Short mmCIF file of C-alpha atoms in Angstrom, two decimals:
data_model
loop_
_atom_site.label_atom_id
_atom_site.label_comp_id
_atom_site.label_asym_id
_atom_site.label_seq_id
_atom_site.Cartn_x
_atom_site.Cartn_y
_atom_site.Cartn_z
CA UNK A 241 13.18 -19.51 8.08
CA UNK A 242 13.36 -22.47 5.55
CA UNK A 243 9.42 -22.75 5.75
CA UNK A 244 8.95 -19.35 4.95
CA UNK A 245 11.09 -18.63 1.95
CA UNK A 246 9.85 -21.72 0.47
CA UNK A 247 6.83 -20.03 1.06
CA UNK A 248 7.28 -17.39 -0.45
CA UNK A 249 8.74 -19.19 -3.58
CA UNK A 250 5.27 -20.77 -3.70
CA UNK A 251 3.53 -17.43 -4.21
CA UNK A 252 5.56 -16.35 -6.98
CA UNK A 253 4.15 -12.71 -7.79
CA UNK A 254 4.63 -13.95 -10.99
CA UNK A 255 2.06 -16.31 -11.39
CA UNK A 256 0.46 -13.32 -11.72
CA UNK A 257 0.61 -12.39 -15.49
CA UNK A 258 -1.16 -15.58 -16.09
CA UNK A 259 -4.03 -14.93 -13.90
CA UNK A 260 -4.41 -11.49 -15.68
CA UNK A 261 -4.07 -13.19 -18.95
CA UNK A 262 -7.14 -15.45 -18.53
CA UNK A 263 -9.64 -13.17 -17.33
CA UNK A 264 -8.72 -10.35 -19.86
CA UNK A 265 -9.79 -12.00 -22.93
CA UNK A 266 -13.75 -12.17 -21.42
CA UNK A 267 -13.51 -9.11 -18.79
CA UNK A 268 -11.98 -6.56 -21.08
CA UNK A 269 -14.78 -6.19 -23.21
CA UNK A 270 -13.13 -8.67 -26.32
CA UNK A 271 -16.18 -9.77 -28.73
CA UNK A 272 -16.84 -13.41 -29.01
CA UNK A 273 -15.36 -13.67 -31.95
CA UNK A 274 -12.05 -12.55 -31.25
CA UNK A 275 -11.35 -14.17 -27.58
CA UNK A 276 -9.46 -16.90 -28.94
CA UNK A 277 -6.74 -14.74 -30.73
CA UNK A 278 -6.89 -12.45 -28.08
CA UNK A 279 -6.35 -14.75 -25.42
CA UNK A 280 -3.40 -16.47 -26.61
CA UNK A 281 -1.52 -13.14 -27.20
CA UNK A 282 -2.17 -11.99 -23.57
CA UNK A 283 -1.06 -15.00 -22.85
CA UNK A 284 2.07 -15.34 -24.71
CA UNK A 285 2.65 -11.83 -23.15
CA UNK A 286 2.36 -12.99 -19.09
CA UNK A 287 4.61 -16.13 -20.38
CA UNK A 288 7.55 -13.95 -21.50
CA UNK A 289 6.49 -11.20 -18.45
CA UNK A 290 7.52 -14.06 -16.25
CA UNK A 291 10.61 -15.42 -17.56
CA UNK A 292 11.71 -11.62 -17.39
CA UNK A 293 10.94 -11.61 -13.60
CA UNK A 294 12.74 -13.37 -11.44
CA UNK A 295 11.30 -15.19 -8.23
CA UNK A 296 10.83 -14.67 -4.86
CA UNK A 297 14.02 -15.75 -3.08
CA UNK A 298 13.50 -14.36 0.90
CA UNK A 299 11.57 -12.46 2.62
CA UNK A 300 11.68 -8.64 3.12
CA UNK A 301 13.63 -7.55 6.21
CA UNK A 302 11.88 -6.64 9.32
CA UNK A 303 11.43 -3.15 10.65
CA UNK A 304 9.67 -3.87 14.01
CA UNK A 305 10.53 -1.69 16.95
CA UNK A 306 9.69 1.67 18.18
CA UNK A 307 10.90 4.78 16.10
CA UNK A 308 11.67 8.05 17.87
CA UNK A 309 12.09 6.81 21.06
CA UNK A 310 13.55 10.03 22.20
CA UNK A 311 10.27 11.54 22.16
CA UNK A 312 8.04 11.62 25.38
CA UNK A 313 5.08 10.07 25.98
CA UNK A 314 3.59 5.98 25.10
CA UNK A 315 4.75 5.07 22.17
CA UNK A 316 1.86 4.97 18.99
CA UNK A 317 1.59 1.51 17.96
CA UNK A 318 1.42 1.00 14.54
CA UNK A 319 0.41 -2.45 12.32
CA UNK A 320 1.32 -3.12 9.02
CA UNK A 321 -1.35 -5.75 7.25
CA UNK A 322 -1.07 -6.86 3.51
CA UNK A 323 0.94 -8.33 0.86
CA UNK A 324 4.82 -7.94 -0.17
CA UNK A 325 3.98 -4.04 -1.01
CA UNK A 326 3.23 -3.76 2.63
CA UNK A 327 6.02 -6.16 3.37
CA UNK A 328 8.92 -4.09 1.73
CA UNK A 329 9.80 -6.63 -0.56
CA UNK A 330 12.48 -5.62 -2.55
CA UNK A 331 14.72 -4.09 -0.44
CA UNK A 332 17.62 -4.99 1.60
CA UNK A 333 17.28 -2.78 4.86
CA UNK A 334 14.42 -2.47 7.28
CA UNK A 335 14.72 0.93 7.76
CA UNK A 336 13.55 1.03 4.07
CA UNK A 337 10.42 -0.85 4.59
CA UNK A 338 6.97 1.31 4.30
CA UNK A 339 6.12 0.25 7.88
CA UNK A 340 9.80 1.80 9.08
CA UNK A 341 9.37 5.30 6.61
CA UNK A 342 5.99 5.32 8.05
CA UNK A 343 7.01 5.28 11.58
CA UNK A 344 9.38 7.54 11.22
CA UNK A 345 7.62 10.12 9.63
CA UNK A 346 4.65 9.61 12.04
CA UNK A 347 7.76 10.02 14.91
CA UNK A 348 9.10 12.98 13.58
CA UNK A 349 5.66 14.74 12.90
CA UNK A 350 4.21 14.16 15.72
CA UNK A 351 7.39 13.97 18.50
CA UNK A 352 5.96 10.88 19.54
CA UNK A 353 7.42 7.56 19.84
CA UNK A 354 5.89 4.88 17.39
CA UNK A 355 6.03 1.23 18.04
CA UNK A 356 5.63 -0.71 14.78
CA UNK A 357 4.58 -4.59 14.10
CA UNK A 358 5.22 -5.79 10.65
CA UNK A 359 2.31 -8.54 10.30
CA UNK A 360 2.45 -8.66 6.35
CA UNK A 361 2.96 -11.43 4.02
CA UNK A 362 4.10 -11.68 0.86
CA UNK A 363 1.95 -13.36 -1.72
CA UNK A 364 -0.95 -12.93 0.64
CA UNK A 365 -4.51 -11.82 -0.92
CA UNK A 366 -7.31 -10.72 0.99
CA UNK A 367 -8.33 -13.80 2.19
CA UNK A 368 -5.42 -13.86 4.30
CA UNK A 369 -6.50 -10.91 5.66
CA UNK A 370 -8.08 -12.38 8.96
CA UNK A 371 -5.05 -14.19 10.07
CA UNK A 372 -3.18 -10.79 10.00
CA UNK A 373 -6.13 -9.16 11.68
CA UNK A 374 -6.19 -12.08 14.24
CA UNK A 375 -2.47 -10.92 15.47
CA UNK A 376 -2.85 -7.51 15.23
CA UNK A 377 -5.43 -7.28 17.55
CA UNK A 378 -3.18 -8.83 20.02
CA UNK A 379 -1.61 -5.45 19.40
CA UNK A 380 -4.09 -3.25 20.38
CA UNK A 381 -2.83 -1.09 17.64
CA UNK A 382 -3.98 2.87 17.47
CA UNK A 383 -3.02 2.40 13.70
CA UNK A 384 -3.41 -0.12 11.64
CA UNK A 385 -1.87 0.32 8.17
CA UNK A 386 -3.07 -2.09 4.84
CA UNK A 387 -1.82 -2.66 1.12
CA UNK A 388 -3.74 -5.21 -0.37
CA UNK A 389 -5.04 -5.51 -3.80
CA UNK A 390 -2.24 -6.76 -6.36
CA UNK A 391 -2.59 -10.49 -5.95
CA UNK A 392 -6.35 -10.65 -5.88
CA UNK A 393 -5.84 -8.70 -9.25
CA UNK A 394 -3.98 -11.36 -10.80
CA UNK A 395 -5.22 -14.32 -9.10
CA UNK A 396 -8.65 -13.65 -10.34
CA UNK A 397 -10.27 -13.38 -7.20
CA UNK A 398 -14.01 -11.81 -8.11
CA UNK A 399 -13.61 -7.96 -6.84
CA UNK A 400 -17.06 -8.65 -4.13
CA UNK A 401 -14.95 -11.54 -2.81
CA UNK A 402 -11.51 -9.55 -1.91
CA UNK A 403 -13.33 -6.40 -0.85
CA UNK A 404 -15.31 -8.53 1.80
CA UNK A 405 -11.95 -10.10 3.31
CA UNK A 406 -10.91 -6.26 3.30
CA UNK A 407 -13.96 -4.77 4.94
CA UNK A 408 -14.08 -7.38 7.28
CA UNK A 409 -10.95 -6.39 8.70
CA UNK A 410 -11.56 -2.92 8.43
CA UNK A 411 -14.62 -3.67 10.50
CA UNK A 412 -13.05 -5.51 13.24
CA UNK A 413 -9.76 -3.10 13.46
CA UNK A 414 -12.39 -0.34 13.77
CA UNK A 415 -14.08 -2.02 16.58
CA UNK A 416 -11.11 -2.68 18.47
CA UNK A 417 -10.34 1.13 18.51
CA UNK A 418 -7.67 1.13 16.06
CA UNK A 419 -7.66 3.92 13.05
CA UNK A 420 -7.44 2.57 9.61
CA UNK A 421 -5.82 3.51 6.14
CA UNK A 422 -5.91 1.22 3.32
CA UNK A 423 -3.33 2.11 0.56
CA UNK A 424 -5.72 0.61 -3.00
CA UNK A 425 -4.62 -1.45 -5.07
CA UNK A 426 -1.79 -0.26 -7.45
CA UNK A 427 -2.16 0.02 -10.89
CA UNK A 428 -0.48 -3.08 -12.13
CA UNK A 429 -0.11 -1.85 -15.78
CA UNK A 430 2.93 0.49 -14.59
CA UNK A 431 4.69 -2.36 -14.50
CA UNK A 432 7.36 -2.04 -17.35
CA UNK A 433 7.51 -5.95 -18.39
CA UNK A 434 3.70 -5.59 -19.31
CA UNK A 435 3.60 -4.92 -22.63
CA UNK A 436 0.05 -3.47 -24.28
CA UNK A 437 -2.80 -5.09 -24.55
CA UNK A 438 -2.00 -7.17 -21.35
CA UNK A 439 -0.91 -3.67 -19.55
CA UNK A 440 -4.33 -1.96 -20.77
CA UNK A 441 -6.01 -5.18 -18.65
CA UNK A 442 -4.38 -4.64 -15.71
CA UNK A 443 -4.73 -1.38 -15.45
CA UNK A 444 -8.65 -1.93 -15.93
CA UNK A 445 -9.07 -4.24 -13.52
CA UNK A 446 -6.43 -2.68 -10.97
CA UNK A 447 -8.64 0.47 -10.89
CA UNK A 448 -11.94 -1.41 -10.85
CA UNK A 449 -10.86 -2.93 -7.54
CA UNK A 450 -9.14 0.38 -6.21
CA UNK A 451 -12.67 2.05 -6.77
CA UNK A 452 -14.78 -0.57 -4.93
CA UNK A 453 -12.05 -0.84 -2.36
CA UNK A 454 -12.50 2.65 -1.24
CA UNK A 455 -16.32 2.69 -1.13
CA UNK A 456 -16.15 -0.49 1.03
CA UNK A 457 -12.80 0.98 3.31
CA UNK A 458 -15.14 4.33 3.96
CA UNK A 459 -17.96 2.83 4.58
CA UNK A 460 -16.55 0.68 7.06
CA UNK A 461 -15.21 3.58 8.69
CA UNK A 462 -11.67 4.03 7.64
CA UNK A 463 -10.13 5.79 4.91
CA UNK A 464 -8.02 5.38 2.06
CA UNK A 465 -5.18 6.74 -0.30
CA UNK A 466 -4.95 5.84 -3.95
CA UNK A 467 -1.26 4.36 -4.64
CA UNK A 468 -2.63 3.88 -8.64
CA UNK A 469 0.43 4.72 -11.07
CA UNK A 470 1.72 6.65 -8.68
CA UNK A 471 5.14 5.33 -9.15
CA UNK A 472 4.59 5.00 -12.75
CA UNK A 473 5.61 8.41 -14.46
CA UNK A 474 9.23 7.84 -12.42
CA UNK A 475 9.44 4.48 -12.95
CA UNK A 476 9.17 5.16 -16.50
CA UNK A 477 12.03 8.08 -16.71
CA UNK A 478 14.45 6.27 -13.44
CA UNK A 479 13.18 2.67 -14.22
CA UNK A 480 16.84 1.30 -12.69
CA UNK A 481 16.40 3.65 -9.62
CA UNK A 482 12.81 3.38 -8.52
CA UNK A 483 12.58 -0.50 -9.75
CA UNK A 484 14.28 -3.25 -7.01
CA UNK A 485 16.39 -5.90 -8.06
CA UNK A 486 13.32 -7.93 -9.83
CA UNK A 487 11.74 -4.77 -11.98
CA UNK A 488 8.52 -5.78 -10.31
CA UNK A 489 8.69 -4.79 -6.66
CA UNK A 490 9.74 -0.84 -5.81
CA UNK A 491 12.90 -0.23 -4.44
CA UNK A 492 14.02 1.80 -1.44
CA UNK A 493 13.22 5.26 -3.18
CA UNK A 494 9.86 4.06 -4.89
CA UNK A 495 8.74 2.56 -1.33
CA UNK A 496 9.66 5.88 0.26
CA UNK A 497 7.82 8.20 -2.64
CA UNK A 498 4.40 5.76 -1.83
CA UNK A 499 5.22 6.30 2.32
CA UNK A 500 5.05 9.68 1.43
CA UNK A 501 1.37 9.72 -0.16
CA UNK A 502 0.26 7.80 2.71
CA UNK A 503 1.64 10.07 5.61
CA UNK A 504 -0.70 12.51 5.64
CA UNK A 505 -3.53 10.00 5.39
CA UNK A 506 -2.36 8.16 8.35
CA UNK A 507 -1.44 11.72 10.63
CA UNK A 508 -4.94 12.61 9.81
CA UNK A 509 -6.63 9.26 10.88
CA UNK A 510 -4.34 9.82 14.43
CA UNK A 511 -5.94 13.28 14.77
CA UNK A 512 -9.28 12.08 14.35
CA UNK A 513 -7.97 9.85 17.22
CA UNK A 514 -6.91 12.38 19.65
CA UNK A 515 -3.37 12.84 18.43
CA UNK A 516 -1.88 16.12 18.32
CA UNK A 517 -2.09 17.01 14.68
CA UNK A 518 1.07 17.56 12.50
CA UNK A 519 -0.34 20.55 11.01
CA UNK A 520 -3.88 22.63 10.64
CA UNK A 521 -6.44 20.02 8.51
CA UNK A 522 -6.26 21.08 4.71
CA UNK A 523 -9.78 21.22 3.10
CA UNK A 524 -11.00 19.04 0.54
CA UNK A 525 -13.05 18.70 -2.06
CA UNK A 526 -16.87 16.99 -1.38
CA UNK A 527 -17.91 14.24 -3.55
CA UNK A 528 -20.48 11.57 -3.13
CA UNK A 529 -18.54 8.24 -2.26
CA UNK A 530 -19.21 6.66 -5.43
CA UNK A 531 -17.77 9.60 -7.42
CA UNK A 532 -15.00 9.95 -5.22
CA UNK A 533 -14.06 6.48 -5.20
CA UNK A 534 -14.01 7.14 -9.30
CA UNK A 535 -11.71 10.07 -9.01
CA UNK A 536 -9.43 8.55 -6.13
CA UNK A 537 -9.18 5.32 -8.53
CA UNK A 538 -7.14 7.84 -11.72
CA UNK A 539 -6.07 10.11 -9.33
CA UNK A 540 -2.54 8.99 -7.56
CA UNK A 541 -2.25 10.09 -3.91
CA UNK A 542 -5.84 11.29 -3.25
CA UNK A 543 -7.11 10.16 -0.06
CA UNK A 544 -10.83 9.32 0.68
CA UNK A 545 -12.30 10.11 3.63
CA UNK A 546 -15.93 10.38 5.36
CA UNK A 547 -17.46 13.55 5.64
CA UNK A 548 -20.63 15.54 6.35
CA UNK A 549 -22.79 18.03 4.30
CA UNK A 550 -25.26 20.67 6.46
CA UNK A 551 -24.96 18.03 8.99
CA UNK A 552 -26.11 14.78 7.20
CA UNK A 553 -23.96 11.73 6.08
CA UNK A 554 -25.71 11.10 2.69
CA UNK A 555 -27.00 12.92 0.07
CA UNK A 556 -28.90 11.82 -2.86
CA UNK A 557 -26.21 10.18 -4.36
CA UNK A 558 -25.14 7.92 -1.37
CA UNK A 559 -22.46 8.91 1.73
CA UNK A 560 -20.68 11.94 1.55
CA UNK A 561 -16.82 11.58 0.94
CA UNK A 562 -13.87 14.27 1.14
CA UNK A 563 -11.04 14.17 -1.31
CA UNK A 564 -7.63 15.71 -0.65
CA UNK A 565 -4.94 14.98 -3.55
CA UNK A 566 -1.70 15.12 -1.55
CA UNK A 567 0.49 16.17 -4.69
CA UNK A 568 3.55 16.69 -2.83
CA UNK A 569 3.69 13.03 -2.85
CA UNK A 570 4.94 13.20 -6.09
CA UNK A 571 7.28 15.19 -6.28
CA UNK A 572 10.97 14.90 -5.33
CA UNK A 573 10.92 17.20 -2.10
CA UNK A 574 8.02 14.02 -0.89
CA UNK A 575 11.15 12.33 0.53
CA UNK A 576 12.56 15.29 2.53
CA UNK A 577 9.11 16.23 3.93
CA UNK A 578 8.51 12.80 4.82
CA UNK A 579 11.89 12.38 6.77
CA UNK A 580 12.07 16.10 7.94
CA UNK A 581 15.16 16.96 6.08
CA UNK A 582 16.24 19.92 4.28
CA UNK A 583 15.88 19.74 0.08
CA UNK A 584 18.56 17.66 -1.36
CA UNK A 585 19.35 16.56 1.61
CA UNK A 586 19.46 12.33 1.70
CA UNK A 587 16.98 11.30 4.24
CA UNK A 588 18.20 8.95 6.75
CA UNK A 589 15.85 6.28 8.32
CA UNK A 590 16.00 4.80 11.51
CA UNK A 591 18.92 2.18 12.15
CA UNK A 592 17.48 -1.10 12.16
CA UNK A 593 15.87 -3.25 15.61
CA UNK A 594 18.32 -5.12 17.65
CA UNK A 595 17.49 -9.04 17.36
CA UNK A 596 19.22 -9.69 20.79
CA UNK A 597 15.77 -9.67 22.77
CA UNK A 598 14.90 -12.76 20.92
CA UNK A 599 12.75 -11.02 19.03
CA UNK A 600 10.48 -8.91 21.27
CA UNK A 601 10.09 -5.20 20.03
CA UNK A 602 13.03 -3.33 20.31
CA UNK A 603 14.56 0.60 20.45
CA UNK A 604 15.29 1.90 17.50
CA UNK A 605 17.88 5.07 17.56
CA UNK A 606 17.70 7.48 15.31
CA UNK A 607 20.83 8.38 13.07
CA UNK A 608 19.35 12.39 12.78
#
């Protein structure tokens, strides 16, 4: 445990502001002229951004186990790859964790039991995408689950570079069977300690990877769901609710309100995989997958997937792509409909796994 909390104090998120501050001054568009001046404000910004934010201290709780084991049937197993958005960091149960909202909604909606692995890290970037890969496909997931994006952002990793590492494992997760969603890269300038001009950067370059993240994710065969500001607008009016401890990382409500845009993504994926659906398939709207990938990028909760046109995969524009913006996702009633409880009702998650098995997979009960 020692190792890997000083681990995680290594990979400050924090760092981050001054990886962001660097490449803004030359990749926002600055003249010559003026990338001195500008520089060393966007730098003075990240400096105070990080004395604002604390660090790291632990890692996130796990959530690994199997949700809804009162269903019938094998349970669905579930991986979670990524960084400390996939992680959970932030919050203080695992039953609060994305992987544990997801697997409980996928329980619920489908009255199947779902077995989850947690295989995130936090501070990873996409290069440490293939050691996550690596143990997931011990697995043999039927899901596999990634949010990636953040640290590349702000660790100035070139955007062909990180979308490799994430196609890669797209590639290879596809191979083994397994159906993927890839949750883009949030938009880093909803983050309320970034003050303008810095914010303006990493919102550019947030979206600029989100966009070239989803062409690569659906051309590799899985599909993806646009996380962008999507906590922004409540973060902004409920920033002591939505914001964990840090006022980086979301906290148990803001995690829930981003399981909820990915939900329907990831019932869909299972349907394509012989899963009973949740519900009849909603249409969507056609796009080539450049211009979808475009849309998806400014559009909060829109999920990219493949799709066909009089029978073809491409047009003259490049591969077909279908677009479905799951609104509900931002709305209030997301949480009820993810947990299956009436409006205004409080959802409750899954208790948390035993740790008596020595830390096999274990039952979770459900408190509903």
């Amino acid at each position: 445990m020692g190792e890997a909390v000083s681990a995680v104090r290594r990979r400050t998120r924090w760092d981050v502001a001054l990886g962001v501050a660097k490449v803004a001054a030359v990749g926002g568009g600055v003249v010559a002229g003026a990338a001195v001046t500008a520089s060393a404000v966007l730098f003075g910004q990240a400096q105070r951004a990080r004395r604002i934010i604390p660090m790291a201290e632990a890692p996130p709780p796990r959530g690994d186990g199997v949700y809804g084991a009162r269903f019938p049937g094998p349970p669905i197993t579930m991986v979670v790859l990524g960084d400390s958005s996939a992680a959970g960091y932030g919050v203080h149960r695992p039953r609060e964790t994305p992987g544990a909202l997801l697997a409980t909604g996928i329980s619920r909606r489908l009255h199947r039991p779902v077995r989850l692995h947690r295989l995130a890290v936090v501070g990873s970037l996409s290069a440490g995408l293939p050691f996550q890969v690596e143990a997931a496909l011990e697995r043999e997931p039927d899901l596999a689950v990634i949010l990636i994006g953040g640290n590349d952002v702000t660790h100035r990793t070139p955007v062909s570079t990180a979308v490799r590492y994430l196609v890669d494992a797209v590639r290879e997760l596809r191979a083994a069977g397994a159906q993927v969603v890839v949750g883009t890269c949030p938009d880093l300038g909803a983050i309320q300690p970034i003050k303008p001009p810095l914010r303006w950067v990493a919102r550019r370059w947030s979206r600029q990877l989100a966009a070239a993240q989803t062409v690569a994710v659906v051309e590799a065969g899985g599909r993806t769901v646009s996380l962008g500001n999507i906590l922004g607008p409540r973060f902004a009016a409920e920033p002591a609710r939505m914001f964990a401890w840090d006022r980086f990382h979301p906290s148990a409500e803001g995690y829930a309100v981003a399981a909820a845009a990915l939900l329907p993504a990831a019932l869909s994926a299972l349907a394509t995989a012989g899963q009973p659906p949740a519900a009849p398939a909603r249409a969507g709207e056609l796009r080539s997958l450049p211009q979808a990938a475009h849309e998806a990028a400014r559009n909060a909760g829109t999920e990219v997937s493949r799709a066909q046109v009089g029978g073809r995969d491409r047009g003259p524009a490049g591969r077909w792509a279908q677009l479905r913006r799951h609104r509900f996702a931002l709305h209030s009633g997301a949480i009820s409909w993810l947990f299956g409880t009436s409006r205004g009702e409080q959802p409750q998650a899954d208790t948390a796994p035993s740790v008596e098995d020595g830390g096999k997979s274990s039952t979770v009960e459900e408190n509903a």
